PDB file of C-alpha atoms in Angstrom:
ATOM      1  CA  MET E 895       1.713  -3.326   7.091  1.00 73.00           C
ATOM      2  CA  ALA E 896       4.758  -4.446   9.104  1.00 92.00           C
ATOM      3  CA  ARG E 897       7.887  -3.995   7.098  1.00 96.00           C
ATOM      4  CA  GLY E 898      10.994  -5.126   7.464  1.00 97.00           C
ATOM      5  CA  SER E 899      13.647  -3.492   8.391  1.00 98.00           C
ATOM      6  CA  GLN E 900      16.422  -5.533   6.672  1.00 98.00           C
ATOM      7  CA  VAL E 901      17.009  -5.645   2.386  1.00 98.00           C
ATOM      8  CA  TRP E 902      19.060  -7.501   0.692  1.00 98.00           C
ATOM      9  CA  TYR E 903      20.321  -5.592  -1.855  1.00 98.00           C
ATOM     10  CA  ASN E 904      23.068  -6.316  -4.572  1.00 98.00           C
ATOM     11  CA  GLY E 905      24.210  -9.028  -2.719  1.00 98.00           C
ATOM     12  CA  LYS E 906      24.186  -7.634   1.216  1.00 98.00           C
ATOM     13  CA  ILE E 907      21.673  -7.481   3.873  1.00 98.00           C
ATOM     14  CA  LEU E 908      21.489  -3.708   4.877  1.00 98.00           C
ATOM     15  CA  PRO E 909      19.083  -1.692   6.638  1.00 98.00           C
ATOM     16  CA  VAL E 910      16.744  -0.361   4.784  1.00 97.00           C
ATOM     17  CA  GLU E 911      17.671   3.090   4.955  1.00 97.00           C
ATOM     18  CA  ASN E 912      21.084   2.035   3.465  1.00 97.00           C
ATOM     19  CA  ALA E 913      19.559   0.583   0.657  1.00 96.00           C
ATOM     20  CA  LYS E 914      19.209   3.850  -2.050  1.00 96.00           C
ATOM     21  CA  ILE E 915      18.697   4.672  -5.867  1.00 96.00           C
ATOM     22  CA  SER E 916      20.014   6.881  -7.982  1.00 96.00           C
ATOM     23  CA  LEU E 917      17.463   9.642  -9.476  1.00 97.00           C
ATOM     24  CA  PHE E 918      19.234   9.153 -12.834  1.00 96.00           C
ATOM     25  CA  THR E 919      18.089   4.660 -12.221  1.00 97.00           C
ATOM     26  CA  HIS E 920      16.909   4.072 -15.496  1.00 97.00           C
ATOM     27  CA  GLY E 921      14.216   1.941 -14.538  1.00 97.00           C
ATOM     28  CA  LEU E 922      13.301   4.029 -12.198  1.00 96.00           C
ATOM     29  CA  HIS E 923      11.996   6.620 -15.778  1.00 97.00           C
ATOM     30  CA  TYR E 924      11.660   3.878 -18.104  1.00 97.00           C
ATOM     31  CA  GLY E 925      10.135   1.298 -15.885  1.00 97.00           C
ATOM     32  CA  VAL E 926      12.614  -1.465 -17.033  1.00 97.00           C
ATOM     33  CA  GLY E 927      12.269  -4.275 -14.605  1.00 98.00           C
ATOM     34  CA  ALA E 928      10.727  -7.205 -13.909  1.00 98.00           C
ATOM     35  CA  PHE E 929       9.845  -8.079 -10.105  1.00 98.00           C
ATOM     36  CA  GLU E 930       8.102 -11.062  -7.753  1.00 98.00           C
ATOM     37  CA  GLY E 931       5.469 -11.316  -4.637  1.00 97.00           C
ATOM     38  CA  ILE E 932       6.533 -14.844  -2.911  1.00 98.00           C
ATOM     39  CA  ARG E 933       4.459 -15.257   0.587  1.00 98.00           C
ATOM     40  CA  ALA E 934       6.048 -17.394   3.529  1.00 98.00           C
ATOM     41  CA  TYR E 935       4.407 -18.878   5.781  1.00 97.00           C
ATOM     42  CA  ARG E 936       3.992 -19.849   9.539  1.00 96.00           C
ATOM     43  CA  GLN E 937       4.558 -23.479   9.287  1.00 96.00           C
ATOM     44  CA  LYS E 938       2.101 -25.902  11.819  1.00 92.00           C
ATOM     45  CA  LYS E 939       5.713 -28.068  12.568  1.00 91.00           C
ATOM     46  CA  GLY E 940       6.708 -24.942  14.240  1.00 95.00           C
ATOM     47  CA  GLY E 941       9.079 -22.317  11.952  1.00 97.00           C
ATOM     48  CA  GLY E 942       7.816 -20.165   8.737  1.00 97.00           C
ATOM     49  CA  ALA E 943       8.230 -21.797   4.953  1.00 98.00           C
ATOM     50  CA  VAL E 944       8.383 -19.682   1.877  1.00 98.00           C
ATOM     51  CA  PHE E 945       5.593 -21.026  -0.537  1.00 98.00           C
ATOM     52  CA  ARG E 946       6.782 -21.846  -4.027  1.00 97.00           C
ATOM     53  CA  LEU E 947      10.175 -19.921  -4.068  1.00 98.00           C
ATOM     54  CA  GLU E 948      11.723 -22.403  -6.869  1.00 97.00           C
ATOM     55  CA  GLU E 949       8.756 -21.741  -9.470  1.00 97.00           C
ATOM     56  CA  HIS E 950       8.257 -17.780  -8.244  1.00 98.00           C
ATOM     57  CA  LEU E 951      12.388 -17.777  -9.002  1.00 98.00           C
ATOM     58  CA  ASP E 952      12.051 -18.655 -12.025  1.00 97.00           C
ATOM     59  CA  ARG E 953       9.326 -16.998 -13.707  1.00 97.00           C
ATOM     60  CA  LEU E 954      11.755 -14.275 -12.530  1.00 98.00           C
ATOM     61  CA  TYR E 955      14.665 -14.951 -14.872  1.00 98.00           C
ATOM     62  CA  GLU E 956      12.144 -15.555 -17.901  1.00 97.00           C
ATOM     63  CA  SER E 957      10.383 -12.275 -16.976  1.00 98.00           C
ATOM     64  CA  CYS E 958      14.392 -10.856 -17.173  1.00 98.00           C
ATOM     65  CA  LYS E 959      15.219 -12.683 -20.138  1.00 98.00           C
ATOM     66  CA  ILE E 960      12.119 -11.248 -21.633  1.00 97.00           C
ATOM     67  CA  LEU E 961      13.280  -7.434 -21.443  1.00 97.00           C
ATOM     68  CA  ASP E 962      17.000  -8.890 -21.840  1.00 97.00           C
ATOM     69  CA  ILE E 963      18.327  -8.315 -18.449  1.00 97.00           C
ATOM     70  CA  LYS E 964      20.915 -10.020 -17.173  1.00 97.00           C
ATOM     71  CA  ILE E 965      20.457 -11.310 -14.381  1.00 98.00           C
ATOM     72  CA  PRO E 966      24.215 -11.046 -12.048  1.00 97.00           C
ATOM     73  CA  TYR E 967      23.231 -13.419  -9.847  1.00 98.00           C
ATOM     74  CA  SER E 968      22.548 -17.260  -9.704  1.00 97.00           C
ATOM     75  CA  ARG E 969      19.131 -18.977  -8.476  1.00 96.00           C
ATOM     76  CA  ALA E 970      20.834 -20.640  -5.855  1.00 97.00           C
ATOM     77  CA  ASP E 971      22.036 -17.219  -4.514  1.00 98.00           C
ATOM     78  CA  LEU E 972      18.728 -15.527  -4.730  1.00 98.00           C
ATOM     79  CA  VAL E 973      17.049 -18.210  -3.053  1.00 98.00           C
ATOM     80  CA  GLU E 974      19.603 -17.893   0.066  1.00 98.00           C
ATOM     81  CA  ALA E 975      18.971 -14.756  -0.715  1.00 98.00           C
ATOM     82  CA  CYS E 976      14.839 -14.588  -0.074  1.00 98.00           C
ATOM     83  CA  LEU E 977      15.204 -16.410   2.962  1.00 98.00           C
ATOM     84  CA  ALA E 978      18.067 -14.864   4.424  1.00 98.00           C
ATOM     85  CA  THR E 979      16.009 -11.665   4.071  1.00 98.00           C
ATOM     86  CA  CYS E 980      12.800 -13.228   6.129  1.00 98.00           C
ATOM     87  CA  ARG E 981      16.171 -14.355   9.231  1.00 98.00           C
ATOM     88  CA  ALA E 982      17.063 -10.427   9.123  1.00 98.00           C
ATOM     89  CA  ASN E 983      13.760  -9.569   9.564  1.00 98.00           C
ATOM     90  CA  HIS E 984      13.033 -12.552  11.645  1.00 97.00           C
ATOM     91  CA  PHE E 985       9.380 -13.099   9.637  1.00 97.00           C
ATOM     92  CA  GLU E 986       7.870 -16.490   9.632  1.00 96.00           C
ATOM     93  CA  GLU E 987       4.807 -14.753   7.542  1.00 96.00           C
ATOM     94  CA  CYS E 988       5.753 -12.475   5.271  1.00 97.00           C
ATOM     95  CA  TYR E 989       4.843 -11.008   1.611  1.00 97.00           C
ATOM     96  CA  ILE E 990       8.921 -11.506   0.111  1.00 98.00           C
ATOM     97  CA  ARG E 991       9.499  -9.352  -3.311  1.00 98.00           C
ATOM     98  CA  PRO E 992      12.020  -9.346  -5.293  1.00 98.00           C
ATOM     99  CA  ILE E 993      13.342  -6.720  -7.737  1.00 98.00           C
ATOM    100  CA  VAL E 994      15.242  -6.882 -10.362  1.00 98.00           C
ATOM    101  CA  PHE E 995      15.518  -3.807 -12.728  1.00 98.00           C
ATOM    102  CA  ILE E 996      18.238  -1.388 -15.025  1.00 98.00           C
ATOM    103  CA  ALA E 997      20.279   0.441 -12.999  1.00 97.00           C
ATOM    104  CA  ASP E 998      22.091   4.111 -13.141  1.00 96.00           C
ATOM    105  CA  GLY E 999      23.009   4.114 -16.653  1.00 91.00           C
ATOM    106  CA  PRO E1000      22.548   6.234 -19.621  1.00 89.00           C
ATOM    107  CA  LEU E1001      19.398   7.547 -19.439  1.00 88.00           C
ATOM    108  CA  GLY E1002      18.574   7.195 -23.052  1.00 92.00           C
ATOM    109  CA  VAL E1003      15.504   5.029 -23.985  1.00 95.00           C
ATOM    110  CA  ASN E1004      18.684   3.269 -24.873  1.00 95.00           C
ATOM    111  CA  PRO E1005      20.619   1.716 -22.331  1.00 95.00           C
ATOM    112  CA  GLY E1006      23.356  -0.150 -24.239  1.00 92.00           C
ATOM    113  CA  ALA E1007      23.873  -3.222 -25.643  1.00 91.00           C
ATOM    114  CA  GLU E1008      24.791  -4.284 -21.107  1.00 93.00           C
ATOM    115  CA  PRO E1009      23.124  -2.245 -19.148  1.00 96.00           C
ATOM    116  CA  PRO E1010      24.240  -2.153 -14.914  1.00 97.00           C
ATOM    117  CA  VAL E1011      21.803  -4.208 -13.013  1.00 98.00           C
ATOM    118  CA  ASP E1012      20.202  -3.585  -9.543  1.00 98.00           C
ATOM    119  CA  VAL E1013      18.725  -6.652  -7.275  1.00 98.00           C
ATOM    120  CA  ALA E1014      17.039  -6.223  -4.451  1.00 98.00           C
ATOM    121  CA  ILE E1015      14.330  -8.033  -2.187  1.00 98.00           C
ATOM    122  CA  LEU E1016      12.416  -6.531   0.669  1.00 98.00           C
ATOM    123  CA  ASN E1017      10.129  -8.140   2.482  1.00 97.00           C
ATOM    124  CA  TRP E1018       6.626  -6.663   4.879  1.00 97.00           C
ATOM    125  CA  GLU E1019       3.983  -8.735   7.007  1.00 94.00           C
ATOM    126  CA  TRP E1020       0.786  -8.546   4.365  1.00 87.00           C
ATOM    127  CA  GLY E1021      -2.480  -9.500   5.169  1.00 80.00           C
ATOM    128  CA  GLN E1022      -5.817 -10.159   2.971  1.00 77.00           C
ATOM    129  CA  TYR E1023      -4.492  -8.357   0.113  1.00 76.00           C
ATOM    130  CA  LEU E1024      -8.599  -7.659  -0.471  1.00 77.00           C
ATOM    131  CA  GLY E1025      -9.055  -7.582   2.805  1.00 71.00           C
ATOM    132  CA  ALA E1026     -10.487  -9.952   5.529  1.00 76.00           C
ATOM    133  CA  GLN E1027     -14.436  -9.239   4.760  1.00 79.00           C
ATOM    134  CA  GLY E1028     -14.162 -10.122   0.328  1.00 77.00           C
ATOM    135  CA  VAL E1029     -11.707 -13.098   1.416  1.00 80.00           C
ATOM    136  CA  GLN E1030     -14.949 -14.657   3.849  1.00 83.00           C
ATOM    137  CA  GLU E1031     -18.059 -13.808   1.933  1.00 84.00           C
ATOM    138  CA  GLY E1032     -16.928 -12.370  -1.684  1.00 92.00           C
ATOM    139  CA  THR E1033     -15.575  -9.593  -2.964  1.00 95.00           C
ATOM    140  CA  ARG E1034     -16.846  -6.866  -4.770  1.00 97.00           C
ATOM    141  CA  LEU E1035     -15.644  -6.204  -8.790  1.00 97.00           C
ATOM    142  CA  LYS E1036     -15.583  -3.566 -11.996  1.00 97.00           C
ATOM    143  CA  ILE E1037     -15.243  -4.552 -15.122  1.00 98.00           C
ATOM    144  CA  SER E1038     -12.419  -1.537 -15.783  1.00 98.00           C
ATOM    145  CA  SER E1039     -12.567   0.678 -19.134  1.00 98.00           C
ATOM    146  CA  PHE E1040      -8.863   0.122 -19.303  1.00 97.00           C
ATOM    147  CA  VAL E1041      -8.022  -2.665 -21.530  1.00 96.00           C
ATOM    148  CA  ARG E1042      -5.006  -4.975 -21.385  1.00 95.00           C
ATOM    149  CA  PRO E1043      -2.320  -4.409 -24.409  1.00 93.00           C
ATOM    150  CA  HIS E1044      -2.545  -6.638 -27.197  1.00 92.00           C
ATOM    151  CA  VAL E1045       0.199  -9.562 -26.744  1.00 90.00           C
ATOM    152  CA  ASN E1046       2.567  -7.614 -29.337  1.00 91.00           C
ATOM    153  CA  SER E1047       2.405  -4.220 -27.002  1.00 91.00           C
ATOM    154  CA  ALA E1048       2.494  -5.870 -23.868  1.00 90.00           C
ATOM    155  CA  MET E1049       5.151  -9.193 -22.813  1.00 92.00           C
ATOM    156  CA  THR E1050       2.757 -10.797 -21.391  1.00 90.00           C
ATOM    157  CA  LYS E1051       4.585 -13.398 -20.228  1.00 92.00           C
ATOM    158  CA  GLY E1052       6.662 -11.050 -18.044  1.00 95.00           C
ATOM    159  CA  LYS E1053       5.802  -9.742 -14.517  1.00 97.00           C
ATOM    160  CA  ILE E1054       7.256  -6.348 -16.111  1.00 97.00           C
ATOM    161  CA  THR E1055       7.219  -3.165 -14.121  1.00 98.00           C
ATOM    162  CA  GLY E1056       6.311  -0.511 -16.202  1.00 97.00           C
ATOM    163  CA  GLN E1057       3.108  -3.006 -17.110  1.00 96.00           C
ATOM    164  CA  TYR E1058       1.622  -2.545 -14.130  1.00 96.00           C
ATOM    165  CA  VAL E1059       0.633   0.621 -14.469  1.00 97.00           C
ATOM    166  CA  ASN E1060      -1.683  -0.620 -16.563  1.00 96.00           C
ATOM    167  CA  SER E1061      -3.415  -2.418 -13.355  1.00 97.00           C
ATOM    168  CA  VAL E1062      -2.906   0.795 -11.199  1.00 98.00           C
ATOM    169  CA  MET E1063      -5.032   3.012 -13.291  1.00 98.00           C
ATOM    170  CA  ALA E1064      -7.868   0.154 -13.578  1.00 98.00           C
ATOM    171  CA  LYS E1065      -7.731  -0.634 -10.211  1.00 98.00           C
ATOM    172  CA  ARG E1066      -8.002   3.420  -9.075  1.00 98.00           C
ATOM    173  CA  GLU E1067     -10.789   3.132 -11.085  1.00 98.00           C
ATOM    174  CA  ALA E1068     -13.185   0.550  -9.195  1.00 98.00           C
ATOM    175  CA  ILE E1069     -12.076   1.966  -5.961  1.00 97.00           C
ATOM    176  CA  ALA E1070     -13.116   5.514  -6.486  1.00 98.00           C
ATOM    177  CA  ALA E1071     -16.600   3.976  -7.964  1.00 97.00           C
ATOM    178  CA  GLY E1072     -17.003   1.929  -4.842  1.00 97.00           C
ATOM    179  CA  PHE E1073     -15.986  -2.150  -5.908  1.00 97.00           C
ATOM    180  CA  ASP E1074     -12.968  -3.349  -4.914  1.00 96.00           C
ATOM    181  CA  GLU E1075     -11.100  -4.691  -7.960  1.00 97.00           C
ATOM    182  CA  ALA E1076     -11.385  -4.102 -11.824  1.00 98.00           C
ATOM    183  CA  LEU E1077     -11.169  -6.860 -14.225  1.00 98.00           C
ATOM    184  CA  LEU E1078      -9.910  -6.383 -17.419  1.00 97.00           C
ATOM    185  CA  LEU E1079     -10.892  -8.049 -20.775  1.00 97.00           C
ATOM    186  CA  ASP E1080      -8.563  -8.129 -23.742  1.00 96.00           C
ATOM    187  CA  ALA E1081      -8.345  -5.903 -27.170  1.00 93.00           C
ATOM    188  CA  ASP E1082     -11.360  -8.136 -28.830  1.00 94.00           C
ATOM    189  CA  GLY E1083     -12.896  -7.617 -25.433  1.00 96.00           C
ATOM    190  CA  PHE E1084     -13.048 -11.144 -23.895  1.00 96.00           C
ATOM    191  CA  LEU E1085     -11.915 -11.642 -20.056  1.00 96.00           C
ATOM    192  CA  THR E1086      -8.828 -11.176 -18.852  1.00 97.00           C
ATOM    193  CA  GLU E1087      -7.906 -11.172 -15.387  1.00 97.00           C
ATOM    194  CA  GLY E1088      -7.537  -8.515 -12.910  1.00 97.00           C
ATOM    195  CA  SER E1089      -5.407  -5.577 -11.973  1.00 96.00           C
ATOM    196  CA  GLY E1090      -3.068  -8.785  -9.856  1.00 95.00           C
ATOM    197  CA  GLU E1091      -5.076 -11.986  -9.879  1.00 96.00           C
ATOM    198  CA  ASN E1092      -5.940 -14.471 -11.963  1.00 97.00           C
ATOM    199  CA  LEU E1093      -9.554 -15.198 -12.749  1.00 98.00           C
ATOM    200  CA  PHE E1094     -11.830 -18.463 -12.326  1.00 98.00           C
ATOM    201  CA  MET E1095     -15.158 -19.369 -13.344  1.00 97.00           C
ATOM    202  CA  VAL E1096     -17.883 -22.535 -12.439  1.00 97.00           C
ATOM    203  CA  LYS E1097     -20.220 -22.978 -14.392  1.00 96.00           C
ATOM    204  CA  ASP E1098     -22.698 -26.177 -14.235  1.00 95.00           C
ATOM    205  CA  GLY E1099     -19.794 -28.373 -13.085  1.00 93.00           C
ATOM    206  CA  ILE E1100     -17.110 -26.603 -15.880  1.00 96.00           C
ATOM    207  CA  ILE E1101     -14.509 -24.478 -14.089  1.00 97.00           C
ATOM    208  CA  LYS E1102     -13.077 -22.244 -16.415  1.00 97.00           C
ATOM    209  CA  THR E1103     -10.373 -19.697 -16.332  1.00 97.00           C
ATOM    210  CA  THR E1104      -8.684 -17.405 -19.168  1.00 95.00           C
ATOM    211  CA  ALA E1105      -5.981 -18.938 -21.510  1.00 93.00           C
ATOM    212  CA  LEU E1106      -3.008 -18.118 -20.974  1.00 91.00           C
ATOM    213  CA  THR E1107      -2.575 -16.085 -24.495  1.00 87.00           C
ATOM    214  CA  SER E1108      -3.213 -12.728 -22.595  1.00 86.00           C
ATOM    215  CA  ILE E1109      -2.157 -13.130 -18.912  1.00 93.00           C
ATOM    216  CA  LEU E1110       0.022 -13.727 -16.651  1.00 93.00           C
ATOM    217  CA  ASN E1111       0.842 -17.273 -15.859  1.00 92.00           C
ATOM    218  CA  GLY E1112      -0.012 -17.273 -11.729  1.00 97.00           C
ATOM    219  CA  ILE E1113       2.237 -19.578  -9.711  1.00 97.00           C
ATOM    220  CA  THR E1114      -1.247 -19.455  -7.199  1.00 97.00           C
ATOM    221  CA  ARG E1115      -2.934 -20.398 -10.706  1.00 97.00           C
ATOM    222  CA  GLN E1116      -0.915 -23.070 -11.551  1.00 97.00           C
ATOM    223  CA  THR E1117      -1.155 -24.841  -7.912  1.00 97.00           C
ATOM    224  CA  VAL E1118      -4.848 -24.610  -8.319  1.00 96.00           C
ATOM    225  CA  MET E1119      -5.573 -25.858 -11.460  1.00 96.00           C
ATOM    226  CA  GLU E1120      -2.716 -28.667 -10.478  1.00 94.00           C
ATOM    227  CA  TYR E1121      -4.896 -29.264  -7.194  1.00 94.00           C
ATOM    228  CA  LEU E1122      -8.141 -29.371  -9.358  1.00 95.00           C
ATOM    229  CA  GLU E1123      -7.188 -31.689 -11.742  1.00 94.00           C
ATOM    230  CA  HIS E1124      -5.908 -33.979  -9.042  1.00 92.00           C
ATOM    231  CA  LYS E1125      -9.598 -34.115  -7.901  1.00 93.00           C
ATOM    232  CA  GLY E1126     -11.198 -35.022 -10.766  1.00 95.00           C
ATOM    233  CA  TYR E1127     -12.623 -31.426 -11.867  1.00 95.00           C
ATOM    234  CA  LYS E1128     -13.140 -30.602 -15.375  1.00 93.00           C
ATOM    235  CA  ILE E1129     -10.993 -27.249 -16.542  1.00 96.00           C
ATOM    236  CA  GLU E1130     -10.916 -25.437 -19.350  1.00 97.00           C
ATOM    237  CA  GLN E1131      -8.651 -22.171 -20.278  1.00 96.00           C
ATOM    238  CA  THR E1132     -10.548 -20.688 -22.713  1.00 96.00           C
ATOM    239  CA  ARG E1133     -11.630 -17.211 -23.832  1.00 94.00           C
ATOM    240  CA  PHE E1134     -15.138 -15.567 -22.443  1.00 96.00           C
ATOM    241  CA  THR E1135     -17.202 -12.554 -21.874  1.00 96.00           C
ATOM    242  CA  ARG E1136     -18.589 -11.077 -19.576  1.00 96.00           C
ATOM    243  CA  ASP E1137     -22.165 -11.760 -19.816  1.00 96.00           C
ATOM    244  CA  GLU E1138     -20.930 -15.264 -19.766  1.00 96.00           C
ATOM    245  CA  LEU E1139     -19.495 -13.991 -16.510  1.00 96.00           C
ATOM    246  CA  TRP E1140     -22.093 -12.649 -14.709  1.00 96.00           C
ATOM    247  CA  CYS E1141     -23.833 -15.804 -15.027  1.00 96.00           C
ATOM    248  CA  ALA E1142     -20.912 -18.295 -13.271  1.00 97.00           C
ATOM    249  CA  ASP E1143     -22.287 -20.098 -10.598  1.00 97.00           C
ATOM    250  CA  GLU E1144     -19.078 -19.196  -8.746  1.00 97.00           C
ATOM    251  CA  ILE E1145     -16.318 -16.716  -9.218  1.00 97.00           C
ATOM    252  CA  PHE E1146     -12.808 -17.174  -7.429  1.00 97.00           C
ATOM    253  CA  LEU E1147      -9.806 -15.008  -7.919  1.00 97.00           C
ATOM    254  CA  THR E1148      -6.026 -16.600  -7.411  1.00 97.00           C
ATOM    255  CA  GLY E1149      -3.047 -14.380  -7.045  1.00 96.00           C
ATOM    256  CA  THR E1150       0.351 -14.760  -4.604  1.00 95.00           C
ATOM    257  CA  ALA E1151      -1.482 -11.902  -2.686  1.00 93.00           C
ATOM    258  CA  ALA E1152      -5.240 -12.388  -3.385  1.00 93.00           C
ATOM    259  CA  GLU E1153      -4.800 -16.148  -2.515  1.00 95.00           C
ATOM    260  CA  ILE E1154      -8.259 -17.296  -3.032  1.00 96.00           C
ATOM    261  CA  THR E1155     -10.638 -15.066  -3.086  1.00 96.00           C
ATOM    262  CA  PRO E1156     -14.358 -15.320  -4.072  1.00 96.00           C
ATOM    263  CA  VAL E1157     -16.477 -12.786  -5.433  1.00 97.00           C
ATOM    264  CA  LYS E1158     -19.962 -12.156  -4.487  1.00 96.00           C
ATOM    265  CA  GLU E1159     -20.595  -9.025  -7.290  1.00 97.00           C
ATOM    266  CA  ILE E1160     -19.352  -8.162 -10.783  1.00 97.00           C
ATOM    267  CA  ASP E1161     -20.654  -4.793 -11.712  1.00 97.00           C
ATOM    268  CA  TYR E1162     -24.285  -4.901  -9.353  1.00 96.00           C
ATOM    269  CA  ARG E1163     -25.278  -8.279 -10.277  1.00 97.00           C
ATOM    270  CA  LEU E1164     -24.753 -10.917  -7.625  1.00 97.00           C
ATOM    271  CA  ILE E1165     -23.298 -13.824  -8.449  1.00 97.00           C
ATOM    272  CA  GLY E1166     -24.407 -17.504  -8.020  1.00 95.00           C
ATOM    273  CA  LYS E1167     -27.088 -19.914  -7.787  1.00 88.00           C
ATOM    274  CA  GLU E1168     -29.999 -19.125  -5.518  1.00 81.00           C
ATOM    275  CA  ALA E1169     -28.500 -21.132  -2.340  1.00 78.00           C
ATOM    276  CA  HIS E1170     -25.439 -19.250  -2.834  1.00 82.00           C
ATOM    277  CA  LEU E1171     -26.516 -16.086  -4.792  1.00 93.00           C
ATOM    278  CA  GLY E1172     -24.081 -13.516  -3.870  1.00 91.00           C
ATOM    279  CA  LYS E1173     -22.412 -16.193  -0.759  1.00 92.00           C
ATOM    280  CA  PRO E1174     -18.991 -18.178  -1.678  1.00 92.00           C
ATOM    281  CA  GLY E1175     -19.403 -21.367  -3.584  1.00 94.00           C
ATOM    282  CA  PRO E1176     -19.064 -24.338  -2.464  1.00 95.00           C
ATOM    283  CA  ILE E1177     -15.698 -25.413  -5.277  1.00 96.00           C
ATOM    284  CA  THR E1178     -14.135 -22.063  -3.692  1.00 96.00           C
ATOM    285  CA  ALA E1179     -14.829 -22.603   0.028  1.00 95.00           C
ATOM    286  CA  GLU E1180     -12.971 -26.078  -0.500  1.00 95.00           C
ATOM    287  CA  LEU E1181     -10.043 -24.231  -2.460  1.00 96.00           C
ATOM    288  CA  LYS E1182     -10.062 -21.225  -0.075  1.00 95.00           C
ATOM    289  CA  LYS E1183      -9.800 -23.897   2.427  1.00 95.00           C
ATOM    290  CA  THR E1184      -6.901 -26.398   0.991  1.00 96.00           C
ATOM    291  CA  TYR E1185      -5.199 -23.460  -0.252  1.00 96.00           C
ATOM    292  CA  HIS E1186      -5.305 -22.213   3.695  1.00 95.00           C
ATOM    293  CA  GLU E1187      -3.780 -25.680   5.097  1.00 95.00           C
ATOM    294  CA  MET E1188      -1.365 -26.796   2.075  1.00 96.00           C
ATOM    295  CA  VAL E1189       0.575 -23.449   2.259  1.00 96.00           C
ATOM    296  CA  ARG E1190       1.073 -23.959   6.128  1.00 95.00           C
ATOM    297  CA  GLY E1191       2.647 -27.357   5.579  1.00 94.00           C
ATOM    298  CA  ASN E1192      -1.084 -29.038   7.281  1.00 93.00           C
ATOM    299  CA  LEU E1193      -0.912 -31.774   4.195  1.00 90.00           C
ATOM    300  CA  PRO E1194       1.623 -33.423   4.072  1.00 82.00           C
ATOM    301  CA  ASP E1195       0.774 -35.783   1.065  1.00 80.00           C
ATOM    302  CA  TYR E1196       0.027 -32.815  -1.509  1.00 83.00           C
ATOM    303  CA  GLY E1197       2.351 -29.630  -2.080  1.00 81.00           C
ATOM    304  CA  ALA E1198       5.124 -29.881   0.688  1.00 85.00           C
ATOM    305  CA  ASN E1199       7.524 -30.679  -1.638  1.00 92.00           C
ATOM    306  CA  TRP E1200       6.825 -26.610  -2.385  1.00 96.00           C
ATOM    307  CA  LEU E1201       8.146 -25.066   0.751  1.00 97.00           C
ATOM    308  CA  THR E1202      11.205 -24.269   1.518  1.00 97.00           C
ATOM    309  CA  MET E1203      12.087 -23.851   5.658  1.00 97.00           C
ATOM    310  CA  ILE E1204      13.464 -20.300   6.332  1.00 97.00           C
ATOM    311  CA  ASN E1205      15.572 -21.882   9.330  1.00 90.00           C
TER     312      ASN E1205
END
């Protein structure tokens, strides 16, 4: 993972070693901050482009609204800042991480009515989040003993820094048990999502994904749903149980980091029917191929308006 040597911090491009925060930073102590995960891809015609940059930044502003944090920069400022950070590091294909957090101020739980706010953007070269083998052959998942917090305990529509402790615990548990990723249930025992990915299942030609009651509305999730609807597939946003998931014809995960990752096994049960048992199914394979082409500008009739050129 090659990290960029330059970052954007509070309005300036700086060497990463000069972008320092105080140990009295409120967000460090209490997890009050929001972030985004965005990818840039090398394009067929040359150069790099960021995929769905505007939508990611819209969600960042919404996350900060949930936290009652006022970002001291406009959307246009942050669009240019993301692009400038890629240019400063000479990255055409990379992962981009904007992060906003309450800065050095009062260290009680209450940071005050208008606390200081820091904004940073960093990037790095990141390959396949769940591993090349997982993307090609399918990944192995474990239903976690950790449960997604109730919607009145965690603000599920925000990509909030402190809330990811739940995901970290679930992910570490899954890895320690020999799996690649965790799936979390909600407080009523229904599936929600992975530690950092949205969840889809296919059964008898119908595609189901978790309803937005308890999950983050992923940008890749939105992209996949728009594409599937465009192709005429039937999609249901609904609750489903672990035993229903075990009996699915296909399962895949979506996310900016994970992109489209097929699932071959959950809780030691191979997924799929005989012809595709433990292997990526046809809808998953189509999506994976299409998404790979879309983000690299190879489908000019679909998704071209989602690409923002870096240079």
